[in-house]
CSV table of C-alpha atoms in Angstrom, one decimal:
chain,number,residue,atom,x,y,z
J,28,MET,CA,104.9,-50.3,103.9
J,29,LYS,CA,104.2,-48.0,100.9
J,30,LYS,CA,106.9,-49.7,99.0
J,31,HIS,CA,105.4,-53.1,99.8
J,32,LEU,CA,102.0,-51.9,98.6
J,33,SER,CA,103.4,-50.6,95.4
J,34,LEU,CA,105.1,-53.9,94.7
J,35,PHE,CA,101.9,-55.7,95.6
J,36,PHE,CA,99.7,-53.8,93.1
J,37,ALA,CA,102.3,-53.9,90.4
J,38,LEU,CA,102.6,-57.7,90.6
J,39,PHE,CA,98.9,-58.1,91.1
J,40,PHE,CA,97.9,-56.3,87.9
J,41,ALA,CA,100.8,-57.8,86.0
J,42,GLY,CA,99.4,-61.2,87.0
J,43,LEU,CA,96.0,-60.3,85.8
J,44,ALA,CA,97.3,-59.1,82.5
J,45,SER,CA,99.3,-62.4,81.9
J,46,ALA,CA,96.5,-64.8,83.0
J,47,GLN,CA,95.4,-66.9,80.0
J,48,VAL,CA,92.6,-69.4,79.7
J,49,ARG,CA,92.4,-71.8,76.7
J,50,GLU,CA,90.2,-74.7,75.8
J,51,THR,CA,91.6,-78.2,75.8
J,52,THR,CA,90.7,-81.8,76.1
J,53,ALA,CA,92.4,-83.6,78.9
J,54,SER,CA,92.3,-86.7,81.1
J,55,MET,CA,91.4,-86.9,84.7
J,56,SER,CA,89.9,-89.5,87.1
J,57,ALA,CA,86.5,-89.6,85.4
J,58,GLY,CA,87.9,-89.9,81.9
J,59,THR,CA,88.9,-87.6,79.0
J,60,TYR,CA,86.7,-84.6,78.5
J,61,PRO,CA,86.7,-81.0,77.3
J,62,ALA,CA,88.3,-78.6,79.9
J,63,LEU,CA,89.6,-75.1,80.4
J,64,GLU,CA,93.3,-74.6,81.1
J,65,LEU,CA,94.4,-71.6,83.1
J,66,GLU,CA,98.0,-70.6,83.0
J,67,VAL,CA,99.2,-69.5,86.4
J,68,ALA,CA,102.3,-67.6,87.7
J,69,ILE,CA,102.8,-70.0,90.6
J,70,SER,CA,104.8,-73.2,90.3
J,71,ASP,CA,103.9,-74.6,93.7
J,72,LYS,CA,101.2,-77.3,93.3
J,73,LYS,CA,100.2,-77.3,96.9
J,74,ILE,CA,99.5,-73.6,96.9
J,75,ILE,CA,97.5,-73.9,93.7
J,76,MET,CA,95.5,-76.8,95.1
J,77,ASP,CA,94.9,-75.2,98.5
J,78,GLU,CA,93.8,-71.9,96.9
J,79,TRP,CA,91.5,-73.6,94.4
J,80,ALA,CA,89.9,-75.7,97.2
J,81,ARG,CA,89.2,-72.5,99.2
J,82,PHE,CA,88.0,-70.7,96.1
J,83,ILE,CA,85.5,-73.4,94.9
J,84,LYS,CA,84.2,-74.0,98.5
J,85,ASP,CA,82.7,-70.5,98.2
J,86,TYR,CA,80.2,-72.1,95.8
J,87,LYS,CA,78.8,-74.5,98.4
J,88,ALA,CA,80.8,-77.4,97.0
J,89,LYS,CA,82.0,-80.4,99.0
J,90,VAL,CA,85.7,-80.5,98.2
J,91,SER,CA,88.0,-83.5,98.3
J,92,SER,CA,91.5,-84.3,97.1
J,93,GLY,CA,92.8,-87.6,95.8
J,94,LYS,CA,95.3,-89.5,98.0
J,95,ARG,CA,97.4,-90.5,95.0
J,96,THR,CA,96.8,-87.6,92.7
J,97,ASP,CA,96.8,-83.8,92.8
J,98,GLU,CA,93.2,-83.7,91.5
J,99,VAL,CA,90.7,-81.6,93.5
J,100,PHE,CA,87.1,-82.6,93.2
J,101,ALA,CA,84.3,-80.2,94.0
J,102,ASP,CA,81.0,-82.0,94.3
J,103,ASN,CA,77.6,-80.3,93.8
J,104,ALA,CA,79.0,-76.8,93.4
J,105,VAL,CA,76.4,-74.0,92.9
J,106,ILE,CA,77.8,-71.6,90.3
J,107,LYS,CA,74.8,-69.5,89.4
J,108,THR,CA,76.5,-67.6,86.6
J,109,ILE,CA,77.1,-71.0,84.8
J,110,SER,CA,74.1,-73.2,85.8
J,111,GLY,CA,71.7,-71.1,87.8
J,112,ASN,CA,70.5,-73.1,90.8
J,113,ASN,CA,71.5,-76.4,89.4
J,114,THR,CA,74.6,-78.1,90.9
J,115,ILE,CA,77.6,-79.1,88.9
J,116,ASP,CA,80.7,-81.1,89.6
J,117,VAL,CA,84.1,-79.5,89.0
J,118,TYR,CA,87.4,-81.3,88.6
J,119,ALA,CA,90.7,-79.4,88.8
J,120,LEU,CA,94.3,-80.6,88.3
J,121,PRO,CA,97.4,-78.5,88.5
J,122,SER,CA,100.5,-79.3,86.4
J,123,VAL,CA,103.9,-77.7,86.7
J,124,GLY,CA,106.5,-77.7,84.0
J,125,ALA,CA,110.0,-76.3,83.7
J,126,SER,CA,108.9,-72.8,82.8
J,127,ARG,CA,105.1,-72.8,83.1
J,128,ALA,CA,102.3,-73.9,85.4
J,129,TYR,CA,98.7,-74.6,84.6
J,130,LEU,CA,95.4,-75.5,86.3
J,131,THR,CA,93.1,-77.6,84.2
J,132,VAL,CA,89.4,-77.5,85.1
J,133,TRP,CA,86.5,-79.7,84.0
J,134,PHE,CA,82.9,-78.5,84.5
J,135,ASP,CA,80.5,-81.4,84.5
J,136,LEU,CA,77.0,-80.1,83.9
J,137,GLY,CA,75.5,-83.6,84.5
J,138,GLY,CA,76.5,-85.8,81.7
J,139,ALA,CA,78.0,-83.1,79.6
J,140,TYR,CA,81.2,-81.1,80.1
J,141,ILE,CA,81.4,-77.5,79.2
J,142,SER,CA,83.0,-76.7,75.8
J,143,SER,CA,82.9,-73.6,73.7
J,144,ASN,CA,81.0,-75.4,70.9
J,145,SER,CA,78.3,-76.9,72.9
J,146,HIS,CA,78.0,-74.4,75.8
J,147,ALA,CA,79.1,-71.0,74.5
J,148,ARG,CA,77.5,-69.0,77.3
J,149,GLU,CA,78.6,-71.4,80.1
J,150,TYR,CA,82.1,-71.5,78.6
J,151,SER,CA,82.3,-67.7,78.7
J,152,GLU,CA,81.2,-67.7,82.4
J,153,ALA,CA,83.7,-70.5,83.2
J,154,GLN,CA,86.4,-68.4,81.7
J,155,LYS,CA,85.4,-65.5,83.9
J,156,LEU,CA,85.4,-67.8,86.9
J,157,LEU,CA,89.0,-68.9,86.2
J,158,MET,CA,90.1,-65.3,85.7
J,159,ALA,CA,88.6,-64.5,89.1
J,160,PHE,CA,90.5,-67.4,90.6
J,161,SER,CA,93.7,-66.2,88.9
J,162,ALA,CA,93.3,-62.9,90.6
J,163,ARG,CA,92.9,-64.6,94.0
J,164,LEU,CA,95.9,-66.9,93.4
J,165,ASN,CA,98.1,-63.9,92.5
J,166,GLN,CA,97.0,-62.2,95.7
J,167,ALA,CA,97.7,-65.3,97.7
J,168,ALA,CA,101.1,-65.6,96.1
J,169,LEU,CA,101.9,-61.9,96.9
J,170,GLU,CA,100.8,-62.3,100.5
J,171,ILE,CA,103.1,-65.3,100.8
J,172,GLU,CA,106.0,-63.4,99.2
J,173,LEU,CA,105.3,-60.4,101.5
J,174,LYS,CA,105.3,-62.7,104.5
J,175,ASN,CA,108.5,-64.3,103.5
J,176,GLU,CA,110.1,-60.9,102.9
J,177,GLU,CA,108.9,-59.6,106.3
J,178,THR,CA,110.3,-62.7,107.9
J,179,LYS,CA,113.6,-62.1,106.1
J,180,LEU,CA,113.5,-58.5,107.3
J,181,LYS,CA,113.0,-59.6,110.9
J,182,GLY,CA,116.0,-61.9,110.5
J,183,LEU,CA,118.1,-59.0,109.1
J,184,GLU,CA,117.0,-56.7,111.9
J,185,ARG,CA,118.0,-59.4,114.5
J,186,GLU,CA,121.4,-59.7,112.9
J,187,SER,CA,121.7,-56.0,112.8
J,188,MET,CA,120.7,-55.8,116.5
J,189,ASN,CA,123.3,-58.5,117.3
J,190,PHE,CA,126.0,-56.4,115.6
J,191,THR,CA,124.8,-53.4,117.5
J,192,LYS,CA,125.0,-55.3,120.8
J,193,ASP,CA,128.5,-56.6,119.9
J,194,ASN,CA,129.6,-53.1,119.0
J,195,GLU,CA,128.3,-51.8,122.3
J,196,LYS,CA,130.0,-54.6,124.2
J,197,LEU,CA,133.3,-53.9,122.3
J,198,GLN,CA,132.9,-50.2,123.0
J,199,LYS,CA,132.5,-50.9,126.7
J,200,GLU,CA,135.6,-53.1,126.6
J,201,ASN,CA,137.6,-50.5,124.8
J,202,GLU,CA,136.5,-47.8,127.3
J,203,SER,CA,137.5,-50.2,130.2
J,204,MET,CA,140.8,-50.9,128.5
J,205,GLU,CA,141.4,-47.2,127.9
J,206,LYS,CA,140.7,-46.5,131.5
J,207,SER,CA,143.1,-49.3,132.5
J,208,ILE,CA,145.7,-47.9,130.2
J,209,LEU,CA,145.4,-44.4,131.7
J,210,GLU,CA,145.6,-45.9,135.2
J,211,MET,CA,148.7,-47.9,134.1
J,212,GLN,CA,150.3,-44.9,132.6
J,213,LYS,CA,149.6,-43.0,135.8
J,214,LYS,CA,151.1,-45.8,137.8
J,215,ILE,CA,154.2,-45.9,135.5
J,216,GLU,CA,154.8,-42.2,136.1
J,217,GLN,CA,154.4,-42.7,139.8
J,218,ASN,CA,156.8,-45.6,139.7
J,219,LYS,CA,159.3,-43.5,137.7
J,220,VAL,CA,159.2,-40.8,140.5
J,221,THR,CA,159.6,-43.5,143.1
J,222,ILE,CA,162.5,-45.1,141.2
J,223,GLN,CA,164.3,-41.8,141.0
J,224,ALA,CA,163.7,-41.2,144.7
J,225,ASN,CA,164.9,-44.7,145.5
J,226,GLN,CA,168.0,-44.2,143.4
J,227,SER,CA,168.9,-41.0,145.2
J,228,SER,CA,168.3,-42.7,148.6
J,229,GLN,CA,170.3,-45.7,147.4
J,230,THR,CA,173.2,-43.4,146.5
J,231,ASN,CA,173.0,-41.7,149.9
J,232,LYS,CA,172.8,-45.0,151.7
J,233,GLN,CA,175.8,-46.4,149.8
J,234,ASN,CA,177.8,-43.3,150.8
J,235,GLU,CA,176.8,-44.0,154.4
J,236,VAL,CA,177.9,-47.6,153.9
J,237,ASN,CA,181.2,-46.6,152.5
J,238,SER,CA,181.8,-44.0,155.3
J,239,GLN,CA,181.0,-46.7,157.9
J,240,LYS,CA,183.4,-49.1,156.3
J,241,THR,CA,186.1,-46.4,156.4
J,242,LYS,CA,185.5,-45.8,160.1
J,243,ILE,CA,185.7,-49.6,160.8
J,244,THR,CA,188.9,-49.9,158.9
J,245,GLU,CA,190.4,-47.0,160.8
J,246,LEU,CA,189.4,-48.5,164.1
J,247,GLN,CA,190.8,-51.8,163.1
J,248,THR,CA,194.1,-50.2,162.3
J,249,LYS,CA,194.3,-48.4,165.6
J,250,ALA,CA,193.4,-51.6,167.4
J,251,LYS,CA,196.3,-53.5,165.8
J,252,LYS,CA,198.8,-50.7,166.9
J,253,MET,CA,197.8,-50.9,170.5
């Protein structure tokens, strides 16, 4: 567990250090407008979208996703650090490349989209918001990784247990076979003694047979002379 926690914090702070937000102009469902682009360490669009949806819901937004697009729309979000008690609409769209992944976010203040030139303070707060999301996303990714590794560990433990059971079974079979071998060796020794005794008895019996044959031959000879 300590090893897992060390890995967790190491990757967590590494993710924070590598998180970058830059200003851009990009297209989404409502048109082409100024936006903020967050570089993320996760290349799974579904995870990015799901985590962003959960994140932006904390700001009382009504969140929906397009059926034919990866865009996540947050309607009437209340982000006080950006617009006080006024609601804003937030659009977010993940994009995954061969080596990098991004989340592009548009903040609609109501007819105007946040940009560093026109809304310096709001832009700064939007950056902080995306950095906070980056931290949550990194945490979610680590939790998923930890869960996967724990699942892998359980599988390895099951395999190890199977080997243990197999070894125990083989050990019992060996013990049974060794016992059988000892019994067979004992039986062989007993048979050897019996064979020797039988051979002696057979020799004695053969002598008796030969003696009896001799008697019969002698009697037959006497009978012929009479």
